[in-house]
Coordinates of C-alpha atoms in Angstrom, one line a residue:
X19 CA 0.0 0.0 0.0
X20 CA 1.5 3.4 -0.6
X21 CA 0.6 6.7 0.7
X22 CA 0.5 10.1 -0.8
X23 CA -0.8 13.7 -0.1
X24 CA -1.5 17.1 -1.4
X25 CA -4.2 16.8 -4.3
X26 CA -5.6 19.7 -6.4
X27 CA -9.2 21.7 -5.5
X28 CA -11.3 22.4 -8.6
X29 CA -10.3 26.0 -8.6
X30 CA -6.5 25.6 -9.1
X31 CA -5.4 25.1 -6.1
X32 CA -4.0 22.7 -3.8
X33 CA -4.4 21.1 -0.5
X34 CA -3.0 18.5 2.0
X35 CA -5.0 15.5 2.3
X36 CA -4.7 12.0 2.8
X37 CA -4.7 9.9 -0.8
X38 CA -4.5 6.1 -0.8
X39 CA -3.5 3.7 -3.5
X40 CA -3.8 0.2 -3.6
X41 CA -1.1 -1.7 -6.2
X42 CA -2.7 -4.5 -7.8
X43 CA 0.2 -7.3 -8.5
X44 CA -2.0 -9.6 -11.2
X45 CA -1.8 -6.0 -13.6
X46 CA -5.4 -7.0 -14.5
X47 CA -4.9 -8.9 -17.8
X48 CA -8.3 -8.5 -19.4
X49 CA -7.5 -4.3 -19.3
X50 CA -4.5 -5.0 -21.3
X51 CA -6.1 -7.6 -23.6
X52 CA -9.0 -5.0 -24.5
X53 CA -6.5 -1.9 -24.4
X54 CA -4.2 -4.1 -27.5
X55 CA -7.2 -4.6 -29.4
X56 CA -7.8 -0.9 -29.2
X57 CA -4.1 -0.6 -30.1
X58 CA -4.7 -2.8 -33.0
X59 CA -7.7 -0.8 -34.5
X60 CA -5.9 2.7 -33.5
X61 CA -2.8 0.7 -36.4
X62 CA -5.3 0.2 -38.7
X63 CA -4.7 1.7 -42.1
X64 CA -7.9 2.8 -42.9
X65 CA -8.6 4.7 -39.8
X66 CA -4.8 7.0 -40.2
X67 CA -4.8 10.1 -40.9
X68 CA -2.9 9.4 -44.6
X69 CA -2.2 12.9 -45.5
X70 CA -1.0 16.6 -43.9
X71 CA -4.6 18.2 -42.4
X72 CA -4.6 21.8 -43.9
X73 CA -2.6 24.2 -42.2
X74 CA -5.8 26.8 -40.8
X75 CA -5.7 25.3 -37.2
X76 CA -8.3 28.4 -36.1
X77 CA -10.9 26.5 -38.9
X78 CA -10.3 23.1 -37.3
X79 CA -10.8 24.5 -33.7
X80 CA -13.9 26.3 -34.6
X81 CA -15.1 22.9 -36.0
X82 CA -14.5 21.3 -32.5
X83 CA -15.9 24.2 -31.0
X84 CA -19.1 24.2 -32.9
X85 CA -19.0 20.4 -32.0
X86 CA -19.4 21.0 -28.6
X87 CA -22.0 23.4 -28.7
X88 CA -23.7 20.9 -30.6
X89 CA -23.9 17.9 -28.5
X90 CA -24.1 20.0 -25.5
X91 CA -27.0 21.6 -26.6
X92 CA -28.8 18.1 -27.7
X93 CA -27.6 16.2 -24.7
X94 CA -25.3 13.9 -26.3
X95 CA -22.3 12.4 -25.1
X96 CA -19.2 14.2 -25.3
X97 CA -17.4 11.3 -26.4
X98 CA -19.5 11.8 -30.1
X99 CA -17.1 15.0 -30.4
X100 CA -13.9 12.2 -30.8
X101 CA -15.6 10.4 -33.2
X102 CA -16.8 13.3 -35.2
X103 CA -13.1 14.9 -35.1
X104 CA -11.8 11.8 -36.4
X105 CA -14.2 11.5 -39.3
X106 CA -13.1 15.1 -39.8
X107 CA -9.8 14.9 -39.9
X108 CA -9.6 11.5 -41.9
X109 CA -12.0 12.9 -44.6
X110 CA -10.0 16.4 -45.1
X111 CA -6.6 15.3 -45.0
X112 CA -7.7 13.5 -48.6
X113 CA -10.2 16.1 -49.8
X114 CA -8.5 19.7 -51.0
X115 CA -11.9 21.4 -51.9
X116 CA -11.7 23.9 -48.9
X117 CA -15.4 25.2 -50.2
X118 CA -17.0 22.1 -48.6
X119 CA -15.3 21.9 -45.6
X120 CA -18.4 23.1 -43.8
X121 CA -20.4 20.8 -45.1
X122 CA -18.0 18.0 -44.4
X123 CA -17.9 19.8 -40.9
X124 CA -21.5 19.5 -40.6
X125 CA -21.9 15.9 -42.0
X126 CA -19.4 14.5 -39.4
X127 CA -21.2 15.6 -36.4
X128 CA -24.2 14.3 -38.1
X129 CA -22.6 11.3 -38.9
X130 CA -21.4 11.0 -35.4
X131 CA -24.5 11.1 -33.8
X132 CA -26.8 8.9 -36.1
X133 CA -24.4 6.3 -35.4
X134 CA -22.7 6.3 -31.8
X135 CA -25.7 8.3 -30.0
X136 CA -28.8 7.5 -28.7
X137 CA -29.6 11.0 -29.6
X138 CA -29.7 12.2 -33.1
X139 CA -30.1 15.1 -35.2
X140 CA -32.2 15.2 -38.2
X141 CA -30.6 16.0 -41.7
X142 CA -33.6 19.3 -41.5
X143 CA -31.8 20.4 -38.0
X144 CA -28.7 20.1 -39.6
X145 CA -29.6 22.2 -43.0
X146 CA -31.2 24.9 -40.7
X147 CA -27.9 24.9 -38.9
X148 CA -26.1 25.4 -41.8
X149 CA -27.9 28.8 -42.7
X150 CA -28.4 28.3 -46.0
X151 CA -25.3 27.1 -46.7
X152 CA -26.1 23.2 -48.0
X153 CA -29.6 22.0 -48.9
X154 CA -30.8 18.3 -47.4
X155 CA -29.4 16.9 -50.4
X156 CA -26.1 18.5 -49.9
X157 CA -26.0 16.5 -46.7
X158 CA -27.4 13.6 -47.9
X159 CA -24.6 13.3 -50.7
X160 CA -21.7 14.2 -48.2
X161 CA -22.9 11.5 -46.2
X162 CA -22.9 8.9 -48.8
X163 CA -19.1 10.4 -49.9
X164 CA -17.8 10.2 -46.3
X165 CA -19.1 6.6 -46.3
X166 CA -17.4 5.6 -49.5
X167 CA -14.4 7.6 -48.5
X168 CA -13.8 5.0 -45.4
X169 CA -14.6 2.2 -47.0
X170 CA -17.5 2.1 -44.4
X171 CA -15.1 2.0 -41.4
X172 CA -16.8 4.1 -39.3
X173 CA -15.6 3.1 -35.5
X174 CA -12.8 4.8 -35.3
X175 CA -11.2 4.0 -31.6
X176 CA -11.1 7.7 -29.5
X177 CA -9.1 8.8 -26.3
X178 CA -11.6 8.1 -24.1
X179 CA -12.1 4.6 -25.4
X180 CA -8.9 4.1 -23.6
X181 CA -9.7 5.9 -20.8
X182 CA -13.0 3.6 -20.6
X183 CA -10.8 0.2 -20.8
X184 CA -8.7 1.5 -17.4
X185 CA -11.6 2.5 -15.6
X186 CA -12.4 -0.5 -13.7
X187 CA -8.4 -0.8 -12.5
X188 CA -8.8 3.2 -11.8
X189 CA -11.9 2.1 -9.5
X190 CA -9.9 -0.7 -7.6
X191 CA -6.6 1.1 -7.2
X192 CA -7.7 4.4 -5.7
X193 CA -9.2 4.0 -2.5
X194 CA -10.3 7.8 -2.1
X195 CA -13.9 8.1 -3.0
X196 CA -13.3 12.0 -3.9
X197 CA -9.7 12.0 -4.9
X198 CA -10.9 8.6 -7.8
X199 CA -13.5 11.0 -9.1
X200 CA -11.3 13.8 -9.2
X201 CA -9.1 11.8 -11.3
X202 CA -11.3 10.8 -13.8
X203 CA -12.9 14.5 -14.4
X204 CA -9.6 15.5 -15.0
X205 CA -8.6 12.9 -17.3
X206 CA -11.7 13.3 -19.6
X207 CA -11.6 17.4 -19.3
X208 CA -7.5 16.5 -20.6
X209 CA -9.1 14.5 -23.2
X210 CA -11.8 17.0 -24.6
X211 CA -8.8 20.0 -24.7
X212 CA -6.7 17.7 -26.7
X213 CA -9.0 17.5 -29.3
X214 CA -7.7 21.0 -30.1
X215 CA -5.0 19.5 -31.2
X216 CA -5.0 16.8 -34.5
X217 CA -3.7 13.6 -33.4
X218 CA -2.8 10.5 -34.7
X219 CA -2.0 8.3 -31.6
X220 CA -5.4 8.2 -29.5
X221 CA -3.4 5.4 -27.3
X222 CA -0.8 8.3 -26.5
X223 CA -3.6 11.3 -25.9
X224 CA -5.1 9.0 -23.3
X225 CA -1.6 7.6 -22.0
X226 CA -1.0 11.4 -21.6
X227 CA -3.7 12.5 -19.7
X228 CA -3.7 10.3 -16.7
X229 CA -0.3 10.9 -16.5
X230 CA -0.8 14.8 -16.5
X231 CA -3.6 14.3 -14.2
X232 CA -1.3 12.2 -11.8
X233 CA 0.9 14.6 -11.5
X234 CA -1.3 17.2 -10.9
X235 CA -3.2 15.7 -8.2
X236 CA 0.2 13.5 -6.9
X237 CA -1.5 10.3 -7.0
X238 CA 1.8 7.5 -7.6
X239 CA 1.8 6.5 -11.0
X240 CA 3.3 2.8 -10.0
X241 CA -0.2 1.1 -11.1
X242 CA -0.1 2.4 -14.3
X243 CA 3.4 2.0 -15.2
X244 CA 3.1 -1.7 -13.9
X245 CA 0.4 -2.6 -16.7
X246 CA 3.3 -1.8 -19.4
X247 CA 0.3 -0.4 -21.8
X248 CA 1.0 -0.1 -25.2
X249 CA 1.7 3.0 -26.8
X250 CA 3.9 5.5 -29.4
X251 CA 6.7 6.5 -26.5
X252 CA 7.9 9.5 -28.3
X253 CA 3.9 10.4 -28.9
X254 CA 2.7 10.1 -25.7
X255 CA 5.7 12.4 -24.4
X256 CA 4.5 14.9 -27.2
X257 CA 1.3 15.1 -25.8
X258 CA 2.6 15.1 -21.8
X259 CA 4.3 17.7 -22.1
X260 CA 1.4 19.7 -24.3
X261 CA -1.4 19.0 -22.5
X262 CA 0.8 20.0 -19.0
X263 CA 2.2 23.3 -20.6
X264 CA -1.7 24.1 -21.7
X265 CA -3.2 22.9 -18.1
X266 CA -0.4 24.4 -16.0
X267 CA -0.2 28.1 -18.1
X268 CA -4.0 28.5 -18.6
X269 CA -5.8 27.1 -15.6
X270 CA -6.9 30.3 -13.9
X271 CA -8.1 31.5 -16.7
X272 CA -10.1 28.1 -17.9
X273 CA -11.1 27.0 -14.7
X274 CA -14.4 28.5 -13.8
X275 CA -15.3 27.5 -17.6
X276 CA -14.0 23.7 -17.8
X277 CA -13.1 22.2 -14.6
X278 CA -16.8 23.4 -12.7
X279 CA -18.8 20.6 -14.3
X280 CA -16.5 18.4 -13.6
X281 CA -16.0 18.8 -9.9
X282 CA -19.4 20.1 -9.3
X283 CA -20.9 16.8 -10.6
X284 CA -18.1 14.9 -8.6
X285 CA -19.3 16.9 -5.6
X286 CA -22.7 16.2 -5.8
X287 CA -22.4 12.6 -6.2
X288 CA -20.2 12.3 -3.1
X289 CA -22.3 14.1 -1.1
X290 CA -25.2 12.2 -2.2
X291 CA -23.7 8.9 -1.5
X292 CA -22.2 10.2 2.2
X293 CA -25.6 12.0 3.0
X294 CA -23.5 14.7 4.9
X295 CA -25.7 17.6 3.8
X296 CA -29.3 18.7 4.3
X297 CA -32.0 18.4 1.3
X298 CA -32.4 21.9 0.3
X299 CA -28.1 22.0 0.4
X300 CA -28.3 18.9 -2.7
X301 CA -31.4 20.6 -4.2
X302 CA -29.0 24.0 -4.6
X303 CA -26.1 21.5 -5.5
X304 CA -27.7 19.5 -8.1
X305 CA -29.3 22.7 -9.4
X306 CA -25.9 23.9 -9.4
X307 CA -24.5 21.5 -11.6
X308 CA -27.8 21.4 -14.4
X309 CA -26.7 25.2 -14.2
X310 CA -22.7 24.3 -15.6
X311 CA -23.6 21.1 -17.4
X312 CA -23.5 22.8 -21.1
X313 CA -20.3 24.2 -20.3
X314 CA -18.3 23.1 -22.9
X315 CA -14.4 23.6 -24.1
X316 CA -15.3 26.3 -26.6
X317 CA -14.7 29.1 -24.9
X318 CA -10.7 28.6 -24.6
X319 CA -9.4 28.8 -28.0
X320 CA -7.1 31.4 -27.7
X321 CA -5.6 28.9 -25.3
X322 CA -3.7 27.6 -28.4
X323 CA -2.8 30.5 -30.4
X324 CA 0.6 29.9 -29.1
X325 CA 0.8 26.3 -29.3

């Protein structure tokens, strides 16, 4: 068993507090086995990126931007933005026609949605969203070119695909109710800032961001290191040392904007399962957290002007 203390509070700063970790010996074998066989798909041909992405970085960020107000404002899952990016990414790196980015823009998240949501948007929401821009058949043709563009390969594995394969070993190795769910917020908010950022290691961007969010919240890393996950070494260093410069520089200024719904929603559960405050105090809690939860990462772009 090892000990540890100091762990970061939601607005940035730290305090001293007991943290507990528990060192599993047997490395849970199953996590690795599913962790290589998202390894193996992250290898596949079809879903690299086989080209340079076009060099206007402030279009791609608006893209993931406008993703997020998307699925925020719908209610569904944040993990669609990964899978969108990707189909995103893949399509324009082999398509030059800038005039239909847009519409490829669009047609991703629309894509997305229809096929890894429960929710889904209608091709008339997405026209109306488009201003005029594309017509349902626009849409409608887009689709059918995206489809034919990856060969119908269209589970492309994300970031927090990996993140989901360690969860169950993150749940058995920290003992610390709060200082687990802490952990995990940070992990995915590290997840959803990276897609900022093109990548073509998802293994790496995940890699990375339990390592940044060790660090930043001092929990020993000997559990991870001991399952010897595979991963792109000099890629996963790429992204620890981006995703700490652009946590560490910025997080004043992004806190009250990112982390909230994150440790808000942490809060409330904990509370709610240690029943250590009165009803009206969870009513204003939970309230509290429907009030942050379409917070979304769009409002730090110029986060990455310099990066």
């Amino acid at each position: 068993m090892i000990m540890a203390s100091s762990a970061r509070k939601p607005g940035g700063s730290t305090s001293r507090r007991s943290l507990r970790v528990a060192i599993k010996v047997d490395c849970r074998p199953e996590t690795i086995r599913q962790w290589e066989a998202l390894v193996d798909r992250e290898r596949n041909s079809t879903y690299l990126i086989q080209s340079q992405l076009p060099s206007n970085r402030k279009q791609r960020m608006k893209v993931v931007q406008q993703y997020y107000e998307i699925v925020d404002h719908y209610g569904i899952d944040r993990s669609v933005v990964g899978i969108a990016i990707n189909y995103f990414d893949r399509f324009v790196s082999n398509y030059s026609d800038e005039r239909h980015y847009l519409l490829a823009a669009m047609t991703c998240i629309y894509l997305a949605a229809k096929i890894h949501s429960k929710i889904k948007i209608s091709a008339e929401t997405m026209v109306s969203m488009g201003n005029g821009y594309f017509t349902r058949s626009d849409l409608l043709g887009m689709e059918m070119c995206i489809f034919n563009s990856f060969d119908w390969y269209m589970n492309p594995p994300i970031p927090v695909d990996f993140l989901t394969v360690v969860r169950p070993l993150i749940n058995e190795s920290l003992i610390d109710l709060t200082i687990k769910t802490e952990f995990k917020h940070l992990v995915q908010y590290l997840i959803e800032l990276g897609l900022y950022f093109p990548f073509e290691s998802p293994s790496s961007v995940a890699c990375a961001a339990m390592l940044v969010a060790m660090k930043h919240l001092s929990i020993p890393a000997e559990w991870f290191d001991a399952l010897h996950l595979e991963h792109t070494p000099h890629m996963t260093d790429l992204w620890v040392d981006r995703l700490h410069q652009v946590y560490s520089r910025q997080i004043d200024q992004i806190d009250p904007r990112l982390w909230m719904p994150y440790s808000s929603s942490a809060d409330a559960r904990i509370v709610s399962k240690k029943r250590k405050r009165s009803d009206g105090e969870m009513v204003r809690a939970e309230n509290k957290c429907k009030r942050l939860a379409c917070a979304s990462p769009t409002d730090v772009k110029y986060v990455f002007d310099n990066n």
